[in-house]
PDB file of C-alpha atoms in Angstrom:
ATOM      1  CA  UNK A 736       7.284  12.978  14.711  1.00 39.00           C
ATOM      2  CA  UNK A 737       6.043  13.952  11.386  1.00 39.00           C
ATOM      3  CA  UNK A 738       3.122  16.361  11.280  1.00 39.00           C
ATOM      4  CA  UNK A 739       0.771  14.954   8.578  1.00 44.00           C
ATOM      5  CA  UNK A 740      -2.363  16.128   7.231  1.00 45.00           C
ATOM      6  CA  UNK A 741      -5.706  15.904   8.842  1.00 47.00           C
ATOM      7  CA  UNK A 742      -8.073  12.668   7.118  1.00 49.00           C
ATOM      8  CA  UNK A 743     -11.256  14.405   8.671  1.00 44.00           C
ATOM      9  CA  UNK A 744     -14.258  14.316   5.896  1.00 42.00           C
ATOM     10  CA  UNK A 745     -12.388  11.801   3.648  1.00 49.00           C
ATOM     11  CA  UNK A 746     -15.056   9.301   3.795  1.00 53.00           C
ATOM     12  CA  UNK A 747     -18.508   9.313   4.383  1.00 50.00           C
ATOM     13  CA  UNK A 748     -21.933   7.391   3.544  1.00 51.00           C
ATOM     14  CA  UNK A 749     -23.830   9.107   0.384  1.00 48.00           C
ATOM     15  CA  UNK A 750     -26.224   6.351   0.317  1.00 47.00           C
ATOM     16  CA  UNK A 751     -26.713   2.260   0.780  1.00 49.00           C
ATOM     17  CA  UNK A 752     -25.303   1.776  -2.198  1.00 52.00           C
ATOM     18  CA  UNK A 753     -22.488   4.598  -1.807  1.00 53.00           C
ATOM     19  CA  UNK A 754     -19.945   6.024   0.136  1.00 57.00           C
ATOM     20  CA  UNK A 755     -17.368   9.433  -0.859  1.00 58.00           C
ATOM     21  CA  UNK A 756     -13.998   8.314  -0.555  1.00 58.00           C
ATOM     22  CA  UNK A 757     -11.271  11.716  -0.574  1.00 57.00           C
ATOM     23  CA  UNK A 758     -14.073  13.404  -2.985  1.00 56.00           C
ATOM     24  CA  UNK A 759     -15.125  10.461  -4.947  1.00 56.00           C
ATOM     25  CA  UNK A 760     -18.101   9.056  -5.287  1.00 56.00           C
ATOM     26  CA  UNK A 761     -17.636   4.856  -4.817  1.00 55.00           C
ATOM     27  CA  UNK A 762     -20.109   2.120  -5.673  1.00 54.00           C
ATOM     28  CA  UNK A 763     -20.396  -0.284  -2.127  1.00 57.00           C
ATOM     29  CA  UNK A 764     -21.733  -3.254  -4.051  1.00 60.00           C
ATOM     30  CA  UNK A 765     -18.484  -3.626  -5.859  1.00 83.00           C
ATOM     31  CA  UNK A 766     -15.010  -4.667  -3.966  1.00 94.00           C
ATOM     32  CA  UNK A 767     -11.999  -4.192  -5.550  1.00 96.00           C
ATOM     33  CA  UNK A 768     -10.470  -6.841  -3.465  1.00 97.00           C
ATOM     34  CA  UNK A 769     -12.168  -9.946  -1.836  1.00 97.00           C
ATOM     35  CA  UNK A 770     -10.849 -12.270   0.227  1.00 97.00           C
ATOM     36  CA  UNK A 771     -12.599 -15.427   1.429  1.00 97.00           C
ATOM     37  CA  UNK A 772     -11.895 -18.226   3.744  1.00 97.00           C
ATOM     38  CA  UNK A 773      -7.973 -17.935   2.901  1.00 97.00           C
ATOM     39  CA  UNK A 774      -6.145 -20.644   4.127  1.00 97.00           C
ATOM     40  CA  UNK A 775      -2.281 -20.838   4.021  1.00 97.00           C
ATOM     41  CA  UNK A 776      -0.073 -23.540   4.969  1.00 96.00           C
ATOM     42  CA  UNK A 777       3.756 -24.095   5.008  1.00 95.00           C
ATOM     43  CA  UNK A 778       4.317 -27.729   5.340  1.00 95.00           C
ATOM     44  CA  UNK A 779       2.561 -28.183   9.310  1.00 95.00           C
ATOM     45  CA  UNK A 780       1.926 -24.309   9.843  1.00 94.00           C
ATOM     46  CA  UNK A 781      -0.808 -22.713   9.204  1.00 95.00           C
ATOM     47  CA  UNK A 782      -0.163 -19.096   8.555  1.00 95.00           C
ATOM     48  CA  UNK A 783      -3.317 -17.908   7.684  1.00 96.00           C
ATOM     49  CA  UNK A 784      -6.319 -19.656   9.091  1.00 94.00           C
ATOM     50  CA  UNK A 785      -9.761 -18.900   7.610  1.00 95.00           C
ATOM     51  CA  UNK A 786      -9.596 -15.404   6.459  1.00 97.00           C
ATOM     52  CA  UNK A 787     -12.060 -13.194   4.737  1.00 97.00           C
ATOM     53  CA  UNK A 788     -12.410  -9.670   4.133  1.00 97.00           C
ATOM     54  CA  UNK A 789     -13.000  -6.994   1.517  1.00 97.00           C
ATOM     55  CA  UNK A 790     -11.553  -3.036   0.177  1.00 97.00           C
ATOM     56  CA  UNK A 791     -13.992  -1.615  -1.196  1.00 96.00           C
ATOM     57  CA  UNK A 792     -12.993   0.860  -4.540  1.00 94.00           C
ATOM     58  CA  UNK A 793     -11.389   3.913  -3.501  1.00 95.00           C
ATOM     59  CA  UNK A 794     -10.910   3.297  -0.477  1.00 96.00           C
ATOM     60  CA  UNK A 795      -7.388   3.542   1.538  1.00 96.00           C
ATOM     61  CA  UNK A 796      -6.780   0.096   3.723  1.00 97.00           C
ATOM     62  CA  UNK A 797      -4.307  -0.629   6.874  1.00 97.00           C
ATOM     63  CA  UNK A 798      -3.113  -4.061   6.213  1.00 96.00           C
ATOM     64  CA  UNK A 799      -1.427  -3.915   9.915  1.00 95.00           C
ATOM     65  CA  UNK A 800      -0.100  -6.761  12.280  1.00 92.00           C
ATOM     66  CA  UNK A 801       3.392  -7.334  13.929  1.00 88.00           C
ATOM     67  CA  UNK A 802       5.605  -8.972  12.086  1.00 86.00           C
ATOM     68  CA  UNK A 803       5.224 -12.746  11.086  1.00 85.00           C
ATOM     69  CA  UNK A 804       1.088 -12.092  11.169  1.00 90.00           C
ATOM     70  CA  UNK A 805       0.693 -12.983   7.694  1.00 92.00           C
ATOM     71  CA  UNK A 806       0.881  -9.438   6.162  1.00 94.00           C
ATOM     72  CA  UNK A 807       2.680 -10.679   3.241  1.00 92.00           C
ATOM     73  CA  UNK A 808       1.947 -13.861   3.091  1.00 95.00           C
ATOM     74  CA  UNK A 809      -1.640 -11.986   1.885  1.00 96.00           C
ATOM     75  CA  UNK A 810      -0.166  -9.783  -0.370  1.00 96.00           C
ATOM     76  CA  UNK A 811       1.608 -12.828  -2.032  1.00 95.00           C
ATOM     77  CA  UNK A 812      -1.454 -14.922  -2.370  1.00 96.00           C
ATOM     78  CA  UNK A 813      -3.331 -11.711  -3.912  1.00 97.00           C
ATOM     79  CA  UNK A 814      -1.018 -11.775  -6.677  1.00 95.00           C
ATOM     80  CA  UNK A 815      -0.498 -15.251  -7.788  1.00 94.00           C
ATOM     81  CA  UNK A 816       3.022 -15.622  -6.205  1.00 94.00           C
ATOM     82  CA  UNK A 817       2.089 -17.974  -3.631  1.00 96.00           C
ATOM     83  CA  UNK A 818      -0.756 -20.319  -4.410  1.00 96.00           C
ATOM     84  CA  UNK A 819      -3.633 -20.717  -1.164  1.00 97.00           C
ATOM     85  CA  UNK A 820      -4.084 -23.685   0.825  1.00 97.00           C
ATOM     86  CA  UNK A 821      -8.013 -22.946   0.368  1.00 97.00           C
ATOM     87  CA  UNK A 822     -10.223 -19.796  -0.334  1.00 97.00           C
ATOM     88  CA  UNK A 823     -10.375 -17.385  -2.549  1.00 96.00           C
ATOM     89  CA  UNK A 824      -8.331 -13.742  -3.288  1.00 97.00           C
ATOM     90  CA  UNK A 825      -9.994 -11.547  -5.820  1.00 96.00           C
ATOM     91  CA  UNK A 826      -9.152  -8.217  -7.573  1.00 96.00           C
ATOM     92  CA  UNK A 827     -12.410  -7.449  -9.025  1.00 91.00           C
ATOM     93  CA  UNK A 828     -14.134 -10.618  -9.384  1.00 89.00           C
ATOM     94  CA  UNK A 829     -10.986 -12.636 -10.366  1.00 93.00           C
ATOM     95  CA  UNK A 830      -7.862 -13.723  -9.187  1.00 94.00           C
ATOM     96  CA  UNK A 831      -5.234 -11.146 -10.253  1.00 94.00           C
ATOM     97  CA  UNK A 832      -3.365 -11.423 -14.099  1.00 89.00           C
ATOM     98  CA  UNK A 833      -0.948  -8.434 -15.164  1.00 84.00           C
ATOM     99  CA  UNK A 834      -3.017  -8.589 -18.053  1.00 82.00           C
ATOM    100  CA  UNK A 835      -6.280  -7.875 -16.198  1.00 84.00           C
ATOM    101  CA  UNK A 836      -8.640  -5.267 -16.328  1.00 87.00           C
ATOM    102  CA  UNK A 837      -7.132  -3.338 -12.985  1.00 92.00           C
ATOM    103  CA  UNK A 838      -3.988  -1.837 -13.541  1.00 93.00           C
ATOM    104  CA  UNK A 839      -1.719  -2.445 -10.185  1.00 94.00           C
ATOM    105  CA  UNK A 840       1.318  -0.372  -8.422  1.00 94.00           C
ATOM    106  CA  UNK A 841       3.098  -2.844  -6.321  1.00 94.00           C
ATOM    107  CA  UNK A 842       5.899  -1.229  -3.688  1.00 92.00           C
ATOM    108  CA  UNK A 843       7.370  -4.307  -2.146  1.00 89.00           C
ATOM    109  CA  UNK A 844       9.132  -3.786   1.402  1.00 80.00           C
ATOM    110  CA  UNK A 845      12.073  -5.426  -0.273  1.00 78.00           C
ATOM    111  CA  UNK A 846      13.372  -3.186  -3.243  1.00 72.00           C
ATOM    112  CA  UNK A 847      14.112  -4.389  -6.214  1.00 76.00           C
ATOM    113  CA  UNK A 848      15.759  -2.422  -8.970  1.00 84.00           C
ATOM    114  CA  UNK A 849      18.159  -2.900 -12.037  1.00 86.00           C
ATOM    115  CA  UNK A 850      20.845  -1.247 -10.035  1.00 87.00           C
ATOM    116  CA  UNK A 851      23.266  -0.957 -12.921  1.00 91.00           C
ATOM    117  CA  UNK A 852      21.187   0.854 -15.165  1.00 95.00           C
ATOM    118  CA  UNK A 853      20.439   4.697 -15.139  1.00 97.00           C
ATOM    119  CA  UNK A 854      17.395   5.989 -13.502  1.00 97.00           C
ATOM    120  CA  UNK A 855      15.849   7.323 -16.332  1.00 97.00           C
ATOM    121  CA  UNK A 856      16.508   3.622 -18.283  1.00 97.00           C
ATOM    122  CA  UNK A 857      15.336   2.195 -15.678  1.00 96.00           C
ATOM    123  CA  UNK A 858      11.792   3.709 -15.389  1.00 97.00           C
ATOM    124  CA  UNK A 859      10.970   4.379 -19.129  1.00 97.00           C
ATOM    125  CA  UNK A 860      11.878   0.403 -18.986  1.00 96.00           C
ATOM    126  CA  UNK A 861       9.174  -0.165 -16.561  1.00 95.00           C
ATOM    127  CA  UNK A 862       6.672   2.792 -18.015  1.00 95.00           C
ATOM    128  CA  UNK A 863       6.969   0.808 -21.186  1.00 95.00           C
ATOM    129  CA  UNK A 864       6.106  -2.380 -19.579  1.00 92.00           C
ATOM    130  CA  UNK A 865       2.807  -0.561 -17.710  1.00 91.00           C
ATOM    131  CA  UNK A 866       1.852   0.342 -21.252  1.00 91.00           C
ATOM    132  CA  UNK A 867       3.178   3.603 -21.313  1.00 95.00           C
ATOM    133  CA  UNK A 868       4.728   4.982 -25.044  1.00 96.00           C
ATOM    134  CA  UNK A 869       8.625   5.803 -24.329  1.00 97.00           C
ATOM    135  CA  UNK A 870       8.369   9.113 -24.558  1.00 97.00           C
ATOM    136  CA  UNK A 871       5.580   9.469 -22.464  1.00 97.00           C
ATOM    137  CA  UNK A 872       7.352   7.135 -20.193  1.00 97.00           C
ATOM    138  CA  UNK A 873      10.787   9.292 -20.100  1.00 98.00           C
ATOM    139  CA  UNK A 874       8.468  12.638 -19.458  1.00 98.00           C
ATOM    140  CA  UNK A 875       6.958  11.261 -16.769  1.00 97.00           C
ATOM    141  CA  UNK A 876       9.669   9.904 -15.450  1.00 98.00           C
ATOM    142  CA  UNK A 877      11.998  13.029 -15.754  1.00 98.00           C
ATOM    143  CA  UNK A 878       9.059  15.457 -14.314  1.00 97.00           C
ATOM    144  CA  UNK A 879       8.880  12.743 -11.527  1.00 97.00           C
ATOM    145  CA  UNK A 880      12.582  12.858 -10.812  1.00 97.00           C
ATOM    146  CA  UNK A 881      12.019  16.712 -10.179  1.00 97.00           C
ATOM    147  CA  UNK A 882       9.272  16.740  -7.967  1.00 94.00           C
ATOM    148  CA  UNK A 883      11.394  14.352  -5.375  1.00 94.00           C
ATOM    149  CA  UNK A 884      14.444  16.378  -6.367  1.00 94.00           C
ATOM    150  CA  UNK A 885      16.657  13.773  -7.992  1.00 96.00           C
ATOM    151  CA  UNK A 886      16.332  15.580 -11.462  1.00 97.00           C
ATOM    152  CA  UNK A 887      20.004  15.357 -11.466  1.00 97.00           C
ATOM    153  CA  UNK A 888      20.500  12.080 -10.746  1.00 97.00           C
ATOM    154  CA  UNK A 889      18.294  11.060 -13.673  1.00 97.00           C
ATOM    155  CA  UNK A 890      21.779   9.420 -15.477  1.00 97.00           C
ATOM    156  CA  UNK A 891      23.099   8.239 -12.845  1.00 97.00           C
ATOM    157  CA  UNK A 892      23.421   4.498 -12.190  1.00 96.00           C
ATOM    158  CA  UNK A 893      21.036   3.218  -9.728  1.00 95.00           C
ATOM    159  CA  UNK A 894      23.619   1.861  -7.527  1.00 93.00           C
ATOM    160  CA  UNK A 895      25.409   4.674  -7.416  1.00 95.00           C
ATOM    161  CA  UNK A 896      22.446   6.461  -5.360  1.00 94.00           C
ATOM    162  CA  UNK A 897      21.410   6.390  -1.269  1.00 90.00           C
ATOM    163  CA  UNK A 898      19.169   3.931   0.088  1.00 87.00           C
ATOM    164  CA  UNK A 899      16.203   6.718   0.302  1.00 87.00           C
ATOM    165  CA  UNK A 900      17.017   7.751  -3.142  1.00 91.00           C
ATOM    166  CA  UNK A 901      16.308   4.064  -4.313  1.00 91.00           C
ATOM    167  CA  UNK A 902      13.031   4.209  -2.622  1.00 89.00           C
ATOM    168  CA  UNK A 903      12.361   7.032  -4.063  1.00 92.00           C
ATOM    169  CA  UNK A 904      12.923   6.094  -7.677  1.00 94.00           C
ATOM    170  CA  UNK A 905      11.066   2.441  -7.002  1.00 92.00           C
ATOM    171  CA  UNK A 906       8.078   4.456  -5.910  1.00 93.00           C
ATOM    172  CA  UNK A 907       7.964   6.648  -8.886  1.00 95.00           C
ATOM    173  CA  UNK A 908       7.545   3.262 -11.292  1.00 95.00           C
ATOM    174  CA  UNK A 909       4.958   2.013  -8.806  1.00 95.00           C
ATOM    175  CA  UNK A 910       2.490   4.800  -9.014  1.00 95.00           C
ATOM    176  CA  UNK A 911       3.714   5.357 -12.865  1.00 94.00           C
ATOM    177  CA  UNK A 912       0.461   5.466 -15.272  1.00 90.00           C
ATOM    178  CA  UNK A 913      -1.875   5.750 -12.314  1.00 92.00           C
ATOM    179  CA  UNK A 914      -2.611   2.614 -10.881  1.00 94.00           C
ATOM    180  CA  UNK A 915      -6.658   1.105 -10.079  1.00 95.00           C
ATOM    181  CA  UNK A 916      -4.864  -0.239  -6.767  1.00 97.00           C
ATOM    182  CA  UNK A 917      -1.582   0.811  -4.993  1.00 96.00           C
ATOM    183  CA  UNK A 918      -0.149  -1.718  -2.646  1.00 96.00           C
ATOM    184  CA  UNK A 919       2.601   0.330  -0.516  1.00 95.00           C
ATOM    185  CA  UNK A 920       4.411  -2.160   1.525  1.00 92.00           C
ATOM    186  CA  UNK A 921       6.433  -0.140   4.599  1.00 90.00           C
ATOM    187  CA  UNK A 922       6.519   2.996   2.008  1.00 89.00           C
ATOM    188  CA  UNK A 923       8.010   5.288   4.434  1.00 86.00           C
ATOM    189  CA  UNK A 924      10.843   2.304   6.187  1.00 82.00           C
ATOM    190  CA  UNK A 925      13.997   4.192   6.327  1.00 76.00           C
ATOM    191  CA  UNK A 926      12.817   8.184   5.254  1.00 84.00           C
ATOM    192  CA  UNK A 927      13.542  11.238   6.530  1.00 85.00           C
ATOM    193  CA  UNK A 928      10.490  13.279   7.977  1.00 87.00           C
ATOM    194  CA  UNK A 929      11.027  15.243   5.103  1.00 88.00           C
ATOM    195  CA  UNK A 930      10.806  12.446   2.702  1.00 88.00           C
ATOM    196  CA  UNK A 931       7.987  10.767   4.491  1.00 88.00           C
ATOM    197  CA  UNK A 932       5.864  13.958   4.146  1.00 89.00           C
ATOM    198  CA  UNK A 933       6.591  13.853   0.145  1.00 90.00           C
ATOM    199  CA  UNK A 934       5.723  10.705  -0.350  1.00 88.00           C
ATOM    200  CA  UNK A 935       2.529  10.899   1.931  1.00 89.00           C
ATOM    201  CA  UNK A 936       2.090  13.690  -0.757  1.00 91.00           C
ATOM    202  CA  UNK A 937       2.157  11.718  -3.157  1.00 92.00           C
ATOM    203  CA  UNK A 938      -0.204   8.706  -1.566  1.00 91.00           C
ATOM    204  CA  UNK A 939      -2.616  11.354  -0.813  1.00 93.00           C
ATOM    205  CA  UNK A 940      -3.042  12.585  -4.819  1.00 94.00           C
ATOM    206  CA  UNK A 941      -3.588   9.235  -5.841  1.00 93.00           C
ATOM    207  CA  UNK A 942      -6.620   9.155  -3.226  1.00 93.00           C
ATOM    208  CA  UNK A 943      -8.377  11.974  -4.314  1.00 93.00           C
ATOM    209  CA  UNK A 944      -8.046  10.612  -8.422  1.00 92.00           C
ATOM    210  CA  UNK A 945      -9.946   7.295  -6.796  1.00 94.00           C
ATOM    211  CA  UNK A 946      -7.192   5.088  -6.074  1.00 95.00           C
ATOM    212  CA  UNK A 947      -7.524   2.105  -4.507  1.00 97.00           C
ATOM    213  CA  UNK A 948      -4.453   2.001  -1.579  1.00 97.00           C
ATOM    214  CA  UNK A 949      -3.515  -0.682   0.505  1.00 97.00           C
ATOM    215  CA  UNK A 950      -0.903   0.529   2.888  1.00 96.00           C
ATOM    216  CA  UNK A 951       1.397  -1.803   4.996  1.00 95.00           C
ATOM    217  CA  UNK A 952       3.024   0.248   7.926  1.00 91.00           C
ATOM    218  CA  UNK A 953       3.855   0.573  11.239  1.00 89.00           C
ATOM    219  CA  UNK A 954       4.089   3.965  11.594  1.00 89.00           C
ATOM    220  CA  UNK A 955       0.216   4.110  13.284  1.00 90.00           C
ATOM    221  CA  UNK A 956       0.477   8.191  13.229  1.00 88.00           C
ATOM    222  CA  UNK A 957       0.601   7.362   9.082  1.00 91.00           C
ATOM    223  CA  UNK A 958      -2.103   4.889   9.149  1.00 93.00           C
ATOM    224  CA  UNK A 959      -4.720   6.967  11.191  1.00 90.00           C
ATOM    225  CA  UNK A 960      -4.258   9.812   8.933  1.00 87.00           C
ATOM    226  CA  UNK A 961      -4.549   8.359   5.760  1.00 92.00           C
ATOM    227  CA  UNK A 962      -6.508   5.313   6.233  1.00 95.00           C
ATOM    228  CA  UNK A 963     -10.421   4.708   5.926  1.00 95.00           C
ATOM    229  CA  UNK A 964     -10.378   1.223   7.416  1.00 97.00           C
ATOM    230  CA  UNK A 965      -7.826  -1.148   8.798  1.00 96.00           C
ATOM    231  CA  UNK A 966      -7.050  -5.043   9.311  1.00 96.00           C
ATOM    232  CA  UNK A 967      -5.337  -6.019  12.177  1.00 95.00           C
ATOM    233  CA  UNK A 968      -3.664  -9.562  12.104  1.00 95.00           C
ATOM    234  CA  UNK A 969      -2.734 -11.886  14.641  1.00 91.00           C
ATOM    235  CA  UNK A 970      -2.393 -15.497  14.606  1.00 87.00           C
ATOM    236  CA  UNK A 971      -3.257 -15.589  10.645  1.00 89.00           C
ATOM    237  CA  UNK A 972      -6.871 -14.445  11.026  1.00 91.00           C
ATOM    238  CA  UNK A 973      -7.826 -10.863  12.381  1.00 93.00           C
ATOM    239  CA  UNK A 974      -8.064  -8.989  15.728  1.00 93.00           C
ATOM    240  CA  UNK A 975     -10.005  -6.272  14.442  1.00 93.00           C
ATOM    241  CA  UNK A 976     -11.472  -4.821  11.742  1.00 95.00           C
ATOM    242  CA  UNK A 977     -13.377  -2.137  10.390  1.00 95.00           C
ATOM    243  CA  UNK A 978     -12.889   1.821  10.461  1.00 95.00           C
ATOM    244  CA  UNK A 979     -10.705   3.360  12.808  1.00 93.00           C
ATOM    245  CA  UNK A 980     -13.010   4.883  14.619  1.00 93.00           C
ATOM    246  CA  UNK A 981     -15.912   2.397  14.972  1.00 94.00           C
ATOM    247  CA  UNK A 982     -12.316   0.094  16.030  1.00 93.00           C
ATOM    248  CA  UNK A 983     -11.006   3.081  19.191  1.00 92.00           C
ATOM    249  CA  UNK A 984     -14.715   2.717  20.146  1.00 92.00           C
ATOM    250  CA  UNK A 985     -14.627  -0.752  20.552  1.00 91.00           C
ATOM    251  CA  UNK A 986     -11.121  -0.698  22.576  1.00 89.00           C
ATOM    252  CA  UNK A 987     -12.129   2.304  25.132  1.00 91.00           C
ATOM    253  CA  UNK A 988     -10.864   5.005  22.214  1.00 91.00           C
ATOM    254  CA  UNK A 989      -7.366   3.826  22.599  1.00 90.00           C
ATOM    255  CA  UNK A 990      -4.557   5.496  19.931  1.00 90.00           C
ATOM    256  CA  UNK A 991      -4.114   2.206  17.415  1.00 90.00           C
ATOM    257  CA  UNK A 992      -0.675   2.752  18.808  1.00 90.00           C
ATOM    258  CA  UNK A 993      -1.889   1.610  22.358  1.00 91.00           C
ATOM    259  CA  UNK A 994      -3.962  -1.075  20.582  1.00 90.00           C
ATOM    260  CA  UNK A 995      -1.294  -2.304  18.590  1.00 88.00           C
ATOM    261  CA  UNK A 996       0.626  -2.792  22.060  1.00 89.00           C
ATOM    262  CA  UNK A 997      -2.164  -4.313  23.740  1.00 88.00           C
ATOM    263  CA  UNK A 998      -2.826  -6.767  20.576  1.00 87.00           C
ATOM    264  CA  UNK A 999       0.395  -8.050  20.314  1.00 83.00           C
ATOM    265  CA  UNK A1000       2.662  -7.027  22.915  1.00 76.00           C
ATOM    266  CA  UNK A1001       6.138  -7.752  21.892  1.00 55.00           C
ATOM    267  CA  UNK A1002       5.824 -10.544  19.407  1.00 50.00           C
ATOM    268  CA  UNK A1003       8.078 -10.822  16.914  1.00 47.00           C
ATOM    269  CA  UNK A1004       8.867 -13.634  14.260  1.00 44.00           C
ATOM    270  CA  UNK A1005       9.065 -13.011  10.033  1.00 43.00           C
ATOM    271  CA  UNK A1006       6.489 -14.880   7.790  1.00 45.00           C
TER     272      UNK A1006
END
């Protein structure tokens, strides 16, 4: 099991109006994300059934559920790619444009890269789409490639690397020119401990500059350590919701590992 850093005093209440998220100070009154009365439907099925909930800014938030509980059927709605049934999914107070005034990081569970380009192509490519200039894009990029020790690998064609190098390299462009909101999407699936406590390294800077994070896992050890609230899905709406600890006091301070296990046994489908 990896041994990951302690989340005690990353969030508490300053005010009504305020709460200190990992050392900043965050306006309540103001979601980054809010989600009302979603309704999804495939044909018959109705995937997600009346949801609403809201992240506020800065905070880090478990979008959790076994698998087919609508987890990225969500996500997809959020950002245009699926339209909803009914209801509405806001980032800030609109529904999400890449040309918006939040910048967004978005690590899906299924990678997708230009796997015959280089790495360093690759990412000044997608620097330059976030905005970036090229050579502030290739700097980043190669002092990136360092830090997660694939500075060598930095002509080499994407294809030509390991599965965790991939991941790697995909979450360097997400997190490239510091996103408003991160969504991370199974971040950790298929990483070493080693490479799992980099990359919770990583998640953990972008807290304490303010980021917004909402992180898709179920690695529950990860999610009680990093996160300030959680979701939990079943049957399209949710099970639970709220902090972490205000949810263990509600289900006689169970682990959320135990809780995931009592919530949903062993269900498994894909949506």
């Amino acid at each position: 099991m990896v041994i990951l850093p302690n989340k005690s005093n990353c969030s508490h209440v300053v005010s009504a109006k305020t709460i200190m998220y990992h050392g900043c100070m965050i306006n309540k009154s103001k979601p980054i994300v809010s989600i009302s009365d979603f309704v999804m439907k495939f044909g018959t099925t109705t995937v997600i059934d009346s949801l609403s909930f809201e992240i506020q800014k800065g905070e880090t938030f478990g979008l959790l559920g076994s698998n087919g509980s609508g987890k990225t059927t969500i996500i997809r709605a959020l950002l245009g790619i699926y339209s909803p049934t009914s209801g509405s999914l806001l980032v800030g107070d609109k529904p999400f444009s890449v040309d918006g005034a939040i910048k967004l990081g978005y690590l899906p569970e299924e990678r997708g890269l230009y796997k015959k380009e280089k790495v360093i192509d690759a990412m000044v490519y997608f620097g330059q789409l976030k905005g970036m200039q090229k050579s502030e894009a290739r700097q980043w990029s190669l002092d990136y490639l360092e830090r997660v020790e694939l500075g060598d690998k930095a002509k080499t064609s994407i294809d030509k690397l390991s599965g965790g190098q991939q991941q790697k390299v995909q979450l360097g462009v997400t997190v490239m020119n510091n996103p408003d909101l991160l969504i991370l999407d199974e971040p950790t699936k298929g990483f070493d401990p080693v490479n799992r406590r980099l990359l919770m390294d990583i998640i953990e800077e972008h807290q304490r500059k303010g980021t917004t994070v909402i992180f898709v896992s179920h690695h529950m050890e990860e999610v009680e350590r990093l996160c300030d609230r959680v979701i939990l899905l079943k049957d399209g709406n949710k099970a639970a919701y709220g902090s972490i600890e205000a949810i263990r006091k509600e289900y006689d301070n169970k682990t959320l590992d135990e809780l995931f296990i009592e919530i949903y046994g062993h269900k498994e489908s894909d949506v």
